[in-house]
């Protein structure tokens, strides 16, 4: 095993065998050591939310990770490689540029288009894939709330565990928690910034956030994207609700009924929220 | 053990035991091996070591051939076993080997065993060769 | 009762039913543990092995589960190195299976060596010319690799994930996975091969002896190919079994068909190589010893049928079913073919171990059969029970099949 251990000799067979063995052991120790060192660095870096989202995102099903450009038919099939953060996505930038060039705009749409499959999704705001909305206020702050779909899925509301004013939020980090029937549901933050005021389920908004100077909201959904997005989300909800014995039994093309509790009293709601609020 | 076609490897399935009072008869040159160890005949290596030590005391490099024979050779009253160096043309084994009446077991397999047998009869000598077909017939 | 430990969105049987399922296996485990204790404390005289039959049920078990466990490294190789991302659907399950197989094999080896307390000798004073040394080193290293690969799956448990240290370590370990997959592939190639080489170099056992390339007899290569061919089949078979027992659909059909196709392609290559090897052995190697090849098959019950069964019924037939019928046949048939493939690899390892030792060598030898003692069987069942329990716990509390929730329901039936 080692030059001074009984049985060792400097012959080719021994050298080759031991070299390979020590290389393998070396590679194993190096890779695990590297992972451990990086893990320690990550722990200190306070980027835990980012890592958690990265891990969660990769565990989402392909259907949940569909790129937003599939909603509008720009591409037929694409899975988001960026964790829903379009701000750094080259693909998104190229598409946005061609659209502006083509003169497509979202302004001036009829009010009835605010209704998406029976849900009121006002177009004066931007939407995050984790079912929160963001509205730009006149004073430069952003208000953040839970969208109609999220509310409907929670059935008769839930209590909230909100961050303190002054705490910092990051996109796709944890925003706040909803408490319902013993489940603690994480809601992703749609924006970066500092919380300046908190609301809650009964209030007009959940959080008011002061964004950083270079605020960038390109990752949020808006306009034409909302309706196809909601259509897909209803499909996703159907999948989550379908018990294995029954299969999908919500008729396709229907509208989301007011109170889902009535229809699915026995569903695994914890699992449904996990699916809808993107926490696999 | 699985490799040896002569079944000449022995596993110590039990710890060695000897009757009370017989401890005095044990060979001080050989340690009995405990259970769980594989053994084979080593031509009484401890005797070779003793012969080497004797030679070293004398100041010689080579052992005196008469100092080293395995115990089985020494013990056999009929002198049926001869031990020696085949490469040494003056040795007794070399002389015996020359007459063509020696054979080895399973020589055809190329395992090159170091034990040779002797027989006057040719059919006995042929038995050393492995012959599955013949064996199958004999065993039915 | 343990609801908070089960992955969110995964539906698992009530704890009481799970406990009932585990109970008989636990009994088997305890019985096996007692037998292992007997063998370790009293020695191998507890077995029915003897000086002639020094390889028995345990060596057969070791060879078999290591061959079946090849699915773990091969799936890792396909996912991380060949970038077949579809197979992520079974990767975690394959890693758990591999871990079970290899840890079980090492456990039984520890019982099987005469002096377990001196097992470290083989590492500290290695005889580098021995196939067994190589096997020992490789499977120990590879078990380490599998343990490292298993760790992230474990750390993703719903409760453990909440602990930041586990979360980041899992995240970082995941990044080095391709390296580990590469190392695992390298190690697996060598020890699967050396297990075969072990038989091929038995000069004194013409039934097992094979010529080859350099220091490697043909069995070295045959064992590698047969193991990688059986690996995907074993995964397909176990996935189907787990699916039937748990009553859940775990993977989409296209994953099953892909596994079947990979297995089929490799199996046809194996059957071809095995046939060439067998013909070469019958017509060249054995005659050079002055023997007749077919004379090895004169000993009942190991007549020519066993060769036919191994190569045709468990080789060629499933290979054709898996390949030609891949598109048309129902998945059930592919699973059945996989079952045949797994039987084939078991039979091959059985023949190499038991038939080799059964055949007489010396002119005055007799044909011999051996039957294992209850301690050997119980130790064997210990490994089976251990595997079932570890897998059941993993399936219940970890996410082994990412497609289980969601995507699969979209596809419908």
Coordinates of C-alpha atoms in Angstrom, one line a residue, chain A:
Chain A
X1 CA 0.0 0.0 0.0
X2 CA 2.8 2.3 0.9
X3 CA 6.5 2.0 0.1
X4 CA 7.4 1.1 3.7
X5 CA 4.6 -1.4 4.2
X6 CA 5.4 -5.2 4.0
X7 CA 4.6 -6.6 0.5
X8 CA 5.4 -3.4 -1.4
X9 CA 7.8 -3.4 -4.3
X10 CA 8.6 -1.0 -7.1
X11 CA 7.3 -3.2 -9.9
X12 CA 5.1 -1.9 -12.7
X13 CA 2.0 -3.8 -11.6
X14 CA 2.1 -2.3 -8.1
X15 CA 2.8 1.2 -9.4
X16 CA 0.0 1.1 -11.9
X17 CA -2.5 -0.4 -9.6
X18 CA -1.7 1.9 -6.7
X19 CA -1.6 5.0 -8.9
X20 CA -5.1 4.3 -10.2
X21 CA -6.3 3.6 -6.7
X22 CA -4.9 6.8 -5.2
X23 CA -6.2 8.8 -8.1
X24 CA -9.7 7.5 -7.6
X25 CA -9.5 8.2 -3.8
X26 CA -8.0 11.6 -4.6
X27 CA -10.8 12.5 -7.0
X28 CA -13.4 11.4 -4.5
X29 CA -11.9 13.4 -1.7
X30 CA -11.4 16.4 -3.9
X31 CA -15.0 16.5 -5.2
X32 CA -16.6 16.0 -1.8
X33 CA -14.2 18.4 -0.3
X34 CA -15.0 21.0 -3.0
X35 CA -18.7 20.5 -2.4
X36 CA -18.2 20.9 1.4
X37 CA -16.1 24.0 1.0
X38 CA -18.6 25.6 -1.4
X39 CA -21.4 24.6 0.9
X40 CA -19.8 26.4 3.8
X41 CA -19.3 29.4 1.6
X42 CA -22.9 29.3 0.5
X43 CA -24.0 29.1 4.1
X44 CA -22.1 32.3 4.9
X45 CA -23.1 34.1 1.8
X46 CA -26.7 34.5 2.9
X47 CA -27.9 33.5 -0.6
X48 CA -29.8 30.6 0.9
X49 CA -33.1 31.7 -0.8
X50 CA -31.4 31.7 -4.2
X51 CA -30.1 28.2 -3.7
X52 CA -33.4 27.0 -2.3
X53 CA -35.2 28.3 -5.4
X54 CA -32.6 26.8 -7.7
X55 CA -33.1 23.4 -6.1
X56 CA -36.8 23.7 -6.0
X57 CA -37.0 24.9 -9.6
X58 CA -35.1 21.9 -10.9
X59 CA -37.5 19.6 -9.0
X60 CA -40.5 21.2 -10.7
X61 CA -42.1 19.2 -13.5
X62 CA -41.4 20.2 -17.1
X63 CA -44.9 21.4 -17.5
X64 CA -44.5 23.9 -14.6
X65 CA -41.3 25.1 -15.9
X66 CA -42.6 26.0 -19.4
X67 CA -41.1 29.2 -20.8
X68 CA -43.4 32.3 -20.9
X69 CA -42.8 32.6 -24.7
X70 CA -44.7 29.3 -25.1
X71 CA -47.8 31.1 -23.7
X72 CA -47.8 33.6 -26.4
X73 CA -46.9 31.1 -29.1
X74 CA -43.4 32.6 -29.8
X75 CA -42.0 29.1 -29.5
X76 CA -43.8 25.8 -29.5
X77 CA -41.9 24.1 -26.7
X78 CA -39.3 25.4 -24.4
X79 CA -38.4 24.8 -20.7
X80 CA -37.1 27.8 -18.8
X81 CA -33.4 27.3 -18.1
X82 CA -33.2 30.4 -15.9
X83 CA -35.4 29.8 -12.8
X84 CA -38.1 32.2 -14.2
X85 CA -35.6 35.1 -14.1
X86 CA -35.9 36.6 -17.5
X87 CA -33.7 39.5 -16.6
X88 CA -30.6 37.6 -17.4
X89 CA -32.1 35.6 -20.3
X90 CA -30.7 36.3 -23.7
X91 CA -33.6 34.5 -25.4
X92 CA -36.1 36.7 -23.7
X93 CA -34.2 39.9 -24.6
X94 CA -34.2 38.9 -28.2
X95 CA -37.9 38.2 -28.3
X96 CA -38.8 41.4 -26.4
X97 CA -36.7 43.4 -28.9
X98 CA -38.5 41.8 -32.0
X99 CA -41.9 42.5 -30.4
X100 CA -41.2 46.1 -29.7
X101 CA -39.9 46.4 -33.3
X102 CA -43.2 44.9 -34.5
X103 CA -45.1 47.4 -32.6
X104 CA -47.0 45.1 -30.4
X105 CA -48.2 46.7 -27.2
X106 CA -50.3 45.7 -24.3
X107 CA -51.9 49.0 -23.7
X108 CA -55.5 49.8 -24.5
X109 CA -57.0 46.3 -24.1
X110 CA -60.6 46.0 -23.4
X111 CA -61.6 45.7 -19.8
X112 CA -63.4 42.3 -20.4
X113 CA -60.0 40.9 -21.2
X114 CA -59.2 41.3 -17.5
X115 CA -61.3 38.1 -17.0
X116 CA -59.2 35.0 -17.5
X117 CA -61.2 31.8 -17.3
X118 CA -63.4 33.2 -14.7
X119 CA -60.7 34.9 -12.7
X120 CA -60.2 38.6 -12.4
X121 CA -56.6 39.3 -13.4
X122 CA -56.4 43.1 -13.7
X123 CA -54.0 44.2 -16.4
X124 CA -52.8 47.3 -14.5
X125 CA -50.3 45.1 -12.8
X126 CA -47.6 42.5 -13.4
X127 CA -47.8 38.9 -12.4
X128 CA -45.2 36.4 -11.0
X129 CA -45.3 32.7 -11.8
X130 CA -45.8 32.0 -8.1
X131 CA -49.2 33.7 -8.2
X132 CA -48.3 37.1 -6.8
X133 CA -48.9 40.4 -8.5
X134 CA -46.9 43.6 -8.5
X135 CA -48.2 47.1 -9.1
X136 CA -46.2 50.2 -9.6
X137 CA -47.4 52.9 -7.3
X138 CA -47.2 56.6 -8.0
X139 CA -44.7 57.2 -5.2
X140 CA -42.2 54.8 -6.9
X141 CA -42.8 51.9 -4.5
X142 CA -44.3 48.6 -5.5
X143 CA -47.2 46.9 -3.9
X144 CA -47.3 43.1 -3.9
X145 CA -50.3 40.8 -3.4
X146 CA -51.7 37.4 -4.0
X147 CA -53.5 37.0 -7.3
X148 CA -57.0 35.8 -7.8
X149 CA -55.9 32.3 -8.7
X150 CA -53.8 31.9 -5.6
X151 CA -56.6 33.2 -3.4
X152 CA -59.1 30.8 -5.0
X153 CA -56.8 27.8 -4.5
X154 CA -56.4 28.7 -0.8
X155 CA -60.2 28.4 -0.3
X156 CA -61.7 31.0 2.0
X157 CA -58.3 32.6 2.7
X158 CA -55.5 31.9 5.0
X159 CA -53.6 33.7 7.6
X160 CA -50.2 35.2 6.7
X161 CA -46.8 35.3 8.3
X162 CA -45.3 38.5 6.8
X163 CA -41.7 39.7 6.9
X164 CA -41.0 42.7 9.1
X165 CA -40.8 46.2 7.6
X166 CA -37.2 46.8 6.7
X167 CA -36.3 43.3 5.7
X168 CA -34.9 42.7 2.2
X169 CA -36.6 40.6 -0.5
X170 CA -35.1 39.0 -3.6
X171 CA -36.8 37.8 -6.7
X172 CA -37.8 34.1 -6.2
X173 CA -36.7 34.2 -2.6
X174 CA -39.3 33.7 0.1
X175 CA -41.8 36.5 0.2
X176 CA -44.1 35.5 3.0
X177 CA -45.8 32.4 4.3
X178 CA -49.4 31.5 4.3
X179 CA -50.8 29.4 7.1
X180 CA -53.7 27.2 6.3
X181 CA -54.9 23.9 7.8
X182 CA -51.6 23.1 9.4
X183 CA -49.7 23.8 6.2
X184 CA -47.1 26.5 5.9
X185 CA -47.0 27.6 2.3
X186 CA -44.1 29.6 1.0
X187 CA -45.0 32.4 -1.4
X188 CA -42.2 33.5 -3.6
X189 CA -41.2 37.2 -3.7
X190 CA -41.8 38.6 -7.2
X191 CA -39.4 41.6 -6.7
X192 CA -36.2 42.8 -5.2
X193 CA -36.2 45.5 -2.5
X194 CA -36.9 46.5 1.0
X195 CA -40.2 46.0 2.7
X196 CA -41.6 49.4 3.8
X197 CA -45.1 48.5 4.8
X198 CA -47.0 45.3 5.4
X199 CA -50.7 44.6 4.8
X200 CA -52.2 41.2 4.8
X201 CA -55.1 39.0 3.6
X202 CA -57.8 41.6 4.4
X203 CA -55.8 44.5 3.1
X204 CA -55.4 45.9 -0.4
X205 CA -51.9 44.4 -0.6
X206 CA -49.6 42.1 1.3
X207 CA -46.4 44.1 1.1
X208 CA -45.2 47.5 0.0
X209 CA -41.7 47.3 -1.3
X210 CA -39.1 50.0 -2.0
X211 CA -37.3 48.7 -5.1
X212 CA -33.6 49.3 -5.7
X213 CA -32.7 52.2 -8.0
X214 CA -32.1 50.0 -11.0
X215 CA -35.4 48.2 -10.6
X216 CA -36.0 45.7 -13.3
X217 CA -39.3 44.0 -13.7
X218 CA -38.8 42.2 -17.0
X219 CA -39.2 38.8 -15.4
X220 CA -42.9 39.4 -14.6
X221 CA -45.8 38.4 -16.8
X222 CA -48.1 41.0 -18.3
X223 CA -50.8 41.7 -20.9
X224 CA -51.3 39.0 -23.5
X225 CA -49.4 36.4 -21.5
X226 CA -51.9 36.3 -18.6
X227 CA -54.8 34.5 -20.2
X228 CA -52.8 31.6 -21.7
X229 CA -50.8 31.4 -18.5
X230 CA -53.9 31.0 -16.4
X231 CA -55.3 28.4 -18.8
X232 CA -52.1 26.4 -18.2
X233 CA -52.3 27.0 -14.5
X234 CA -55.8 25.6 -14.4
X235 CA -54.5 22.5 -16.2
X236 CA -51.8 22.2 -13.6
X237 CA -54.3 22.5 -10.8
X238 CA -56.4 19.8 -12.4
X239 CA -53.4 17.5 -12.5
X240 CA -52.5 18.2 -8.9
X241 CA -56.2 17.7 -7.8
X242 CA -56.7 14.5 -9.8
X243 CA -56.5 11.6 -7.5
X244 CA -54.7 8.7 -9.0
X245 CA -57.7 6.5 -9.1
X246 CA -60.0 9.0 -10.8
X247 CA -57.7 10.8 -13.2
X248 CA -58.4 14.3 -14.5
X249 CA -62.1 15.0 -14.1
X250 CA -62.4 18.8 -14.3
X251 CA -63.8 19.3 -17.8
X252 CA -61.3 21.1 -20.0
X253 CA -62.2 24.5 -21.0
X254 CA -64.3 25.2 -18.0
X255 CA -64.0 28.1 -15.6
X256 CA -62.6 27.8 -12.1
X257 CA -65.5 27.5 -9.7
X258 CA -65.8 29.8 -6.8
X259 CA -65.3 27.3 -4.0
X260 CA -63.1 24.3 -4.8
X261 CA -63.5 23.0 -1.2
X262 CA -67.0 21.7 -2.2
X263 CA -65.7 19.8 -5.1
X264 CA -62.6 18.3 -3.7
X265 CA -63.0 17.8 0.1
X266 CA -60.7 14.8 0.1
X267 CA -57.9 16.1 -2.1
X268 CA -54.3 16.3 -0.8
X269 CA -54.5 20.1 -0.5
X270 CA -51.0 20.4 1.0
X271 CA -49.7 18.8 -2.2
X272 CA -51.9 21.1 -4.4
X273 CA -50.4 24.2 -2.7
X274 CA -47.0 22.8 -3.0
X275 CA -47.6 22.4 -6.8
X276 CA -49.2 25.8 -7.4
X277 CA -46.9 27.9 -5.2
X278 CA -43.8 26.2 -6.8
X279 CA -42.4 24.4 -3.8
X280 CA -41.8 20.8 -4.8

